[in-house]
Amino acid sequence: MLKKLLSKIAIPPIDEAARQAFKRGDAIFVRKFHPRPTTNGADLAQAIADVEAIGWTLLSQQAEGEGLQRFVSLTFRRREQ
């Protein structure tokens, strides 16, 4: 449901944005992720795993806000070959 909403407002899902950045040759990928409050972090863990599968390594994560305003700022760097 969230992916459908994001596609309607032209914000690609995190894995698609990471794939585009990787193809462009970016060295760093930064994205805000808004985890669902009912998943206890499972969707955040899945998002990190999906981005790392593309070829990125998580450098840092910074959680901010509360409730529906909560988000996590994720910073990845391109994995060295």
Tab-separated table of N, CA and C in Angstrom:
chain	number	residue	atom	x	y	z
A	1	MET	N	0.815	-1.187	0.000
A	1	MET	CA	0.000	0.000	0.000
A	1	MET	C	0.865	1.260	0.000
A	2	LEU	N	1.922	1.270	0.811
A	2	LEU	CA	2.801	2.432	0.863
A	2	LEU	C	3.515	2.631	-0.472
A	3	LYS	N	3.961	1.540	-1.098
A	3	LYS	CA	4.637	1.663	-2.386
A	3	LYS	C	3.705	2.252	-3.444
A	4	LYS	N	2.417	1.876	-3.402
A	4	LYS	CA	1.450	2.429	-4.348
A	4	LYS	C	1.293	3.929	-4.142
A	5	LEU	N	1.196	4.335	-2.873
A	5	LEU	CA	1.059	5.754	-2.571
A	5	LEU	C	2.290	6.528	-3.026
A	6	LEU	N	3.468	6.009	-2.723
A	6	LEU	CA	4.704	6.698	-3.113
A	6	LEU	C	4.840	6.790	-4.622
A	7	SER	N	4.429	5.750	-5.343
A	7	SER	CA	4.522	5.800	-6.802
A	7	SER	C	3.560	6.840	-7.371
A	8	LYS	N	2.425	7.044	-6.708
A	8	LYS	CA	1.469	8.050	-7.170
A	8	LYS	C	2.008	9.460	-6.984
A	9	ILE	N	2.809	9.689	-5.961
A	9	ILE	CA	3.362	11.026	-5.741
A	9	ILE	C	4.812	11.126	-6.226
A	10	ALA	N	5.228	10.156	-7.026
A	10	ALA	CA	6.518	10.160	-7.737
A	10	ALA	C	7.735	10.059	-6.824
A	11	ILE	N	7.596	9.423	-5.680
A	11	ILE	CA	8.741	9.138	-4.820
A	11	ILE	C	9.006	7.644	-4.929
A	12	PRO	N	10.139	7.252	-5.518
A	12	PRO	CA	10.389	5.820	-5.687
A	12	PRO	C	10.655	5.137	-4.350
A	13	PRO	N	10.319	3.860	-4.250
A	13	PRO	CA	10.656	3.102	-3.039
A	13	PRO	C	12.169	3.138	-2.809
A	14	ILE	N	12.591	2.904	-1.587
A	14	ILE	CA	14.006	3.028	-1.226
A	14	ILE	C	14.897	2.124	-2.074
A	15	ASP	N	14.446	0.897	-2.356
A	15	ASP	CA	15.293	0.001	-3.144
A	15	ASP	C	15.445	0.485	-4.579
A	16	GLU	N	14.397	1.064	-5.147
A	16	GLU	CA	14.485	1.590	-6.509
A	16	GLU	C	15.375	2.826	-6.557
A	17	ALA	N	15.256	3.707	-5.573
A	17	ALA	CA	16.111	4.896	-5.511
A	17	ALA	C	17.577	4.491	-5.338
A	18	ALA	N	17.828	3.469	-4.524
A	18	ALA	CA	19.194	2.981	-4.314
A	18	ALA	C	19.756	2.387	-5.605
A	19	ARG	N	18.914	1.671	-6.331
A	19	ARG	CA	19.344	1.071	-7.602
A	19	ARG	C	19.705	2.165	-8.611
A	20	GLN	N	18.892	3.215	-8.675
A	20	GLN	CA	19.170	4.325	-9.586
A	20	GLN	C	20.479	5.021	-9.218
A	21	ALA	N	20.701	5.258	-7.928
A	21	ALA	CA	21.935	5.906	-7.468
A	21	ALA	C	23.148	5.039	-7.768
A	22	PHE	N	22.997	3.729	-7.609
A	22	PHE	CA	24.097	2.812	-7.885
A	22	PHE	C	24.451	2.838	-9.371
A	23	LYS	N	23.433	2.825	-10.223
A	23	LYS	CA	23.662	2.869	-11.677
A	23	LYS	C	24.317	4.170	-12.106
A	24	ARG	N	23.975	5.280	-11.408
A	24	ARG	CA	24.591	6.574	-11.726
A	24	ARG	C	26.048	6.619	-11.309
A	25	GLY	N	26.445	5.714	-10.418
A	25	GLY	CA	27.822	5.713	-9.943
A	25	GLY	C	28.029	6.535	-8.687
A	26	ASP	N	26.943	6.882	-7.999
A	26	ASP	CA	27.064	7.657	-6.758
A	26	ASP	C	27.903	6.889	-5.732
A	27	ALA	N	28.689	7.598	-4.952
A	27	ALA	CA	29.494	6.971	-3.899
A	27	ALA	C	28.717	6.847	-2.594
A	28	ILE	N	27.775	7.770	-2.365
A	28	ILE	CA	26.984	7.812	-1.129
A	28	ILE	C	25.503	7.870	-1.504
A	29	PHE	N	24.690	7.168	-0.724
A	29	PHE	CA	23.233	7.182	-0.907
A	29	PHE	C	22.602	7.499	0.441
A	30	VAL	N	21.806	8.568	0.495
A	30	VAL	CA	21.148	8.993	1.736
A	30	VAL	C	19.649	9.040	1.478
A	31	ARG	N	18.894	8.497	2.427
A	31	ARG	CA	17.435	8.470	2.250
A	31	ARG	C	16.741	8.465	3.607
A	32	LYS	N	15.648	9.202	3.708
A	32	LYS	CA	14.789	9.133	4.886
A	32	LYS	C	13.836	7.968	4.688
A	33	PHE	N	13.684	7.166	5.710
A	33	PHE	CA	12.769	6.026	5.660
A	33	PHE	C	11.750	6.182	6.777
A	34	HIS	N	10.485	6.060	6.438
A	34	HIS	CA	9.400	6.188	7.412
A	34	HIS	C	8.858	4.797	7.726
A	35	PRO	N	9.350	4.172	8.814
A	35	PRO	CA	8.874	2.830	9.152
A	35	PRO	C	7.427	2.858	9.637
A	36	ARG	N	6.716	1.794	9.338
A	36	ARG	CA	5.344	1.675	9.833
A	36	ARG	C	5.384	1.437	11.338
A	37	PRO	N	4.522	2.090	12.093
A	37	PRO	CA	4.564	1.952	13.551
A	37	PRO	C	4.196	0.561	14.053
A	38	THR	N	3.538	-0.239	13.249
A	38	THR	CA	3.059	-1.547	13.710
A	38	THR	C	4.012	-2.694	13.415
A	39	THR	N	5.161	-2.433	12.801
A	39	THR	CA	6.052	-3.529	12.390
A	39	THR	C	7.223	-3.759	13.326
A	40	ASN	N	7.369	-2.951	14.360
A	40	ASN	CA	8.480	-3.089	15.315
A	40	ASN	C	9.844	-3.114	14.629
A	41	GLY	N	9.999	-2.349	13.564
A	41	GLY	CA	11.279	-2.243	12.883
A	41	GLY	C	11.539	-3.278	11.811
A	42	ALA	N	10.607	-4.203	11.595
A	42	ALA	CA	10.823	-5.245	10.587
A	42	ALA	C	10.927	-4.654	9.186
A	43	ASP	N	10.118	-3.643	8.873
A	43	ASP	CA	10.188	-3.043	7.546
A	43	ASP	C	11.477	-2.241	7.371
A	44	LEU	N	11.981	-1.651	8.443
A	44	LEU	CA	13.264	-0.948	8.378
A	44	LEU	C	14.393	-1.933	8.098
A	45	ALA	N	14.394	-3.041	8.807
A	45	ALA	CA	15.421	-4.069	8.596
A	45	ALA	C	15.359	-4.608	7.167
A	46	GLN	N	14.151	-4.810	6.655
A	46	GLN	CA	13.994	-5.313	5.289
A	46	GLN	C	14.495	-4.288	4.276
A	47	ALA	N	14.203	-3.011	4.511
A	47	ALA	CA	14.653	-1.952	3.606
A	47	ALA	C	16.179	-1.892	3.571
A	48	ILE	N	16.812	-1.987	4.734
A	48	ILE	CA	18.278	-1.978	4.788
A	48	ILE	C	18.839	-3.182	4.044
A	49	ALA	N	18.263	-4.347	4.253
A	49	ALA	CA	18.727	-5.558	3.571
A	49	ALA	C	18.564	-5.432	2.057
A	50	ASP	N	17.449	-4.866	1.611
A	50	ASP	CA	17.217	-4.693	0.172
A	50	ASP	C	18.251	-3.766	-0.450
A	51	VAL	N	18.567	-2.669	0.239
A	51	VAL	CA	19.541	-1.711	-0.289
A	51	VAL	C	20.941	-2.325	-0.270
A	52	GLU	N	21.284	-3.045	0.778
A	52	GLU	CA	22.605	-3.675	0.839
A	52	GLU	C	22.756	-4.757	-0.238
A	53	ALA	N	21.673	-5.414	-0.614
A	53	ALA	CA	21.722	-6.436	-1.660
A	53	ALA	C	22.072	-5.830	-3.016
A	54	ILE	N	21.806	-4.553	-3.188
A	54	ILE	CA	22.106	-3.870	-4.449
A	54	ILE	C	23.596	-3.581	-4.574
A	55	GLY	N	24.279	-3.416	-3.438
A	55	GLY	CA	25.712	-3.124	-3.473
A	55	GLY	C	26.121	-1.986	-2.563
A	56	TRP	N	25.256	-1.617	-1.632
A	56	TRP	CA	25.543	-0.560	-0.684
A	56	TRP	C	25.844	-1.152	0.685
A	57	THR	N	26.583	-0.400	1.512
A	57	THR	CA	26.856	-0.776	2.895
A	57	THR	C	26.343	0.337	3.798
A	58	LEU	N	25.590	-0.036	4.821
A	58	LEU	CA	25.033	0.951	5.747
A	58	LEU	C	26.151	1.591	6.559
A	59	LEU	N	26.223	2.922	6.524
A	59	LEU	CA	27.207	3.666	7.314
A	59	LEU	C	26.609	4.152	8.624
A	60	SER	N	25.392	4.694	8.545
A	60	SER	CA	24.762	5.216	9.757
A	60	SER	C	23.254	5.273	9.601
A	61	GLN	N	22.601	5.269	10.776
A	61	GLN	CA	21.157	5.488	10.809
A	61	GLN	C	20.836	6.377	11.993
A	62	GLN	N	19.980	7.354	11.764
A	62	GLN	CA	19.621	8.316	12.793
A	62	GLN	C	18.105	8.390	12.868
A	63	ALA	N	17.520	7.931	13.985
A	63	ALA	CA	16.074	7.966	14.177
A	63	ALA	C	15.664	9.315	14.743
A	64	GLU	N	14.558	9.849	14.212
A	64	GLU	CA	14.040	11.126	14.680
A	64	GLU	C	12.522	11.096	14.684
A	65	GLY	N	11.918	11.937	15.481
A	65	GLY	CA	10.474	12.068	15.545
A	65	GLY	C	9.824	10.974	16.368
A	66	GLU	N	8.496	11.071	16.485
A	66	GLU	CA	7.725	10.099	17.252
A	66	GLU	C	6.437	9.774	16.513
A	67	GLY	N	5.906	8.590	16.775
A	67	GLY	CA	4.630	8.184	16.193
A	67	GLY	C	4.649	8.229	14.679
A	68	LEU	N	3.630	8.850	14.099
A	68	LEU	CA	3.544	8.927	12.641
A	68	LEU	C	4.562	9.887	12.040
A	69	GLN	N	5.167	10.713	12.860
A	69	GLN	CA	6.198	11.646	12.390
A	69	GLN	C	7.595	11.025	12.431
A	70	ARG	N	7.690	9.796	12.881
A	70	ARG	CA	8.983	9.124	13.035
A	70	ARG	C	9.594	8.777	11.676
A	71	PHE	N	10.891	9.001	11.565
A	71	PHE	CA	11.624	8.565	10.381
A	71	PHE	C	13.050	8.227	10.778
A	72	VAL	N	13.708	7.497	9.907
A	72	VAL	CA	15.098	7.126	10.116
A	72	VAL	C	15.884	7.614	8.907
A	73	SER	N	16.906	8.397	9.158
A	73	SER	CA	17.780	8.856	8.095
A	73	SER	C	18.879	7.808	7.918
A	74	LEU	N	18.936	7.231	6.731
A	74	LEU	CA	19.898	6.159	6.434
A	74	LEU	C	20.971	6.674	5.492
A	75	THR	N	22.213	6.379	5.794
A	75	THR	CA	23.334	6.747	4.929
A	75	THR	C	24.083	5.473	4.553
A	76	PHE	N	24.255	5.280	3.260
A	76	PHE	CA	24.944	4.108	2.737
A	76	PHE	C	26.127	4.578	1.898
A	77	ARG	N	27.136	3.739	1.799
A	77	ARG	CA	28.234	4.004	0.852
A	77	ARG	C	28.333	2.798	-0.072
A	78	ARG	N	28.846	3.076	-1.250
A	78	ARG	CA	29.011	2.021	-2.243
A	78	ARG	C	29.993	0.982	-1.705
A	79	ARG	N	29.607	-0.280	-1.790
A	79	ARG	CA	30.471	-1.360	-1.323
A	79	ARG	C	31.688	-1.459	-2.240
A	80	GLU	N	32.844	-1.607	-1.620
A	80	GLU	CA	34.081	-1.754	-2.398
A	80	GLU	C	34.106	-3.125	-3.043
A	81	GLN	N	34.525	-3.149	-4.269
A	81	GLN	CA	34.528	-4.389	-5.045
A	81	GLN	C	35.658	-5.302	-4.650
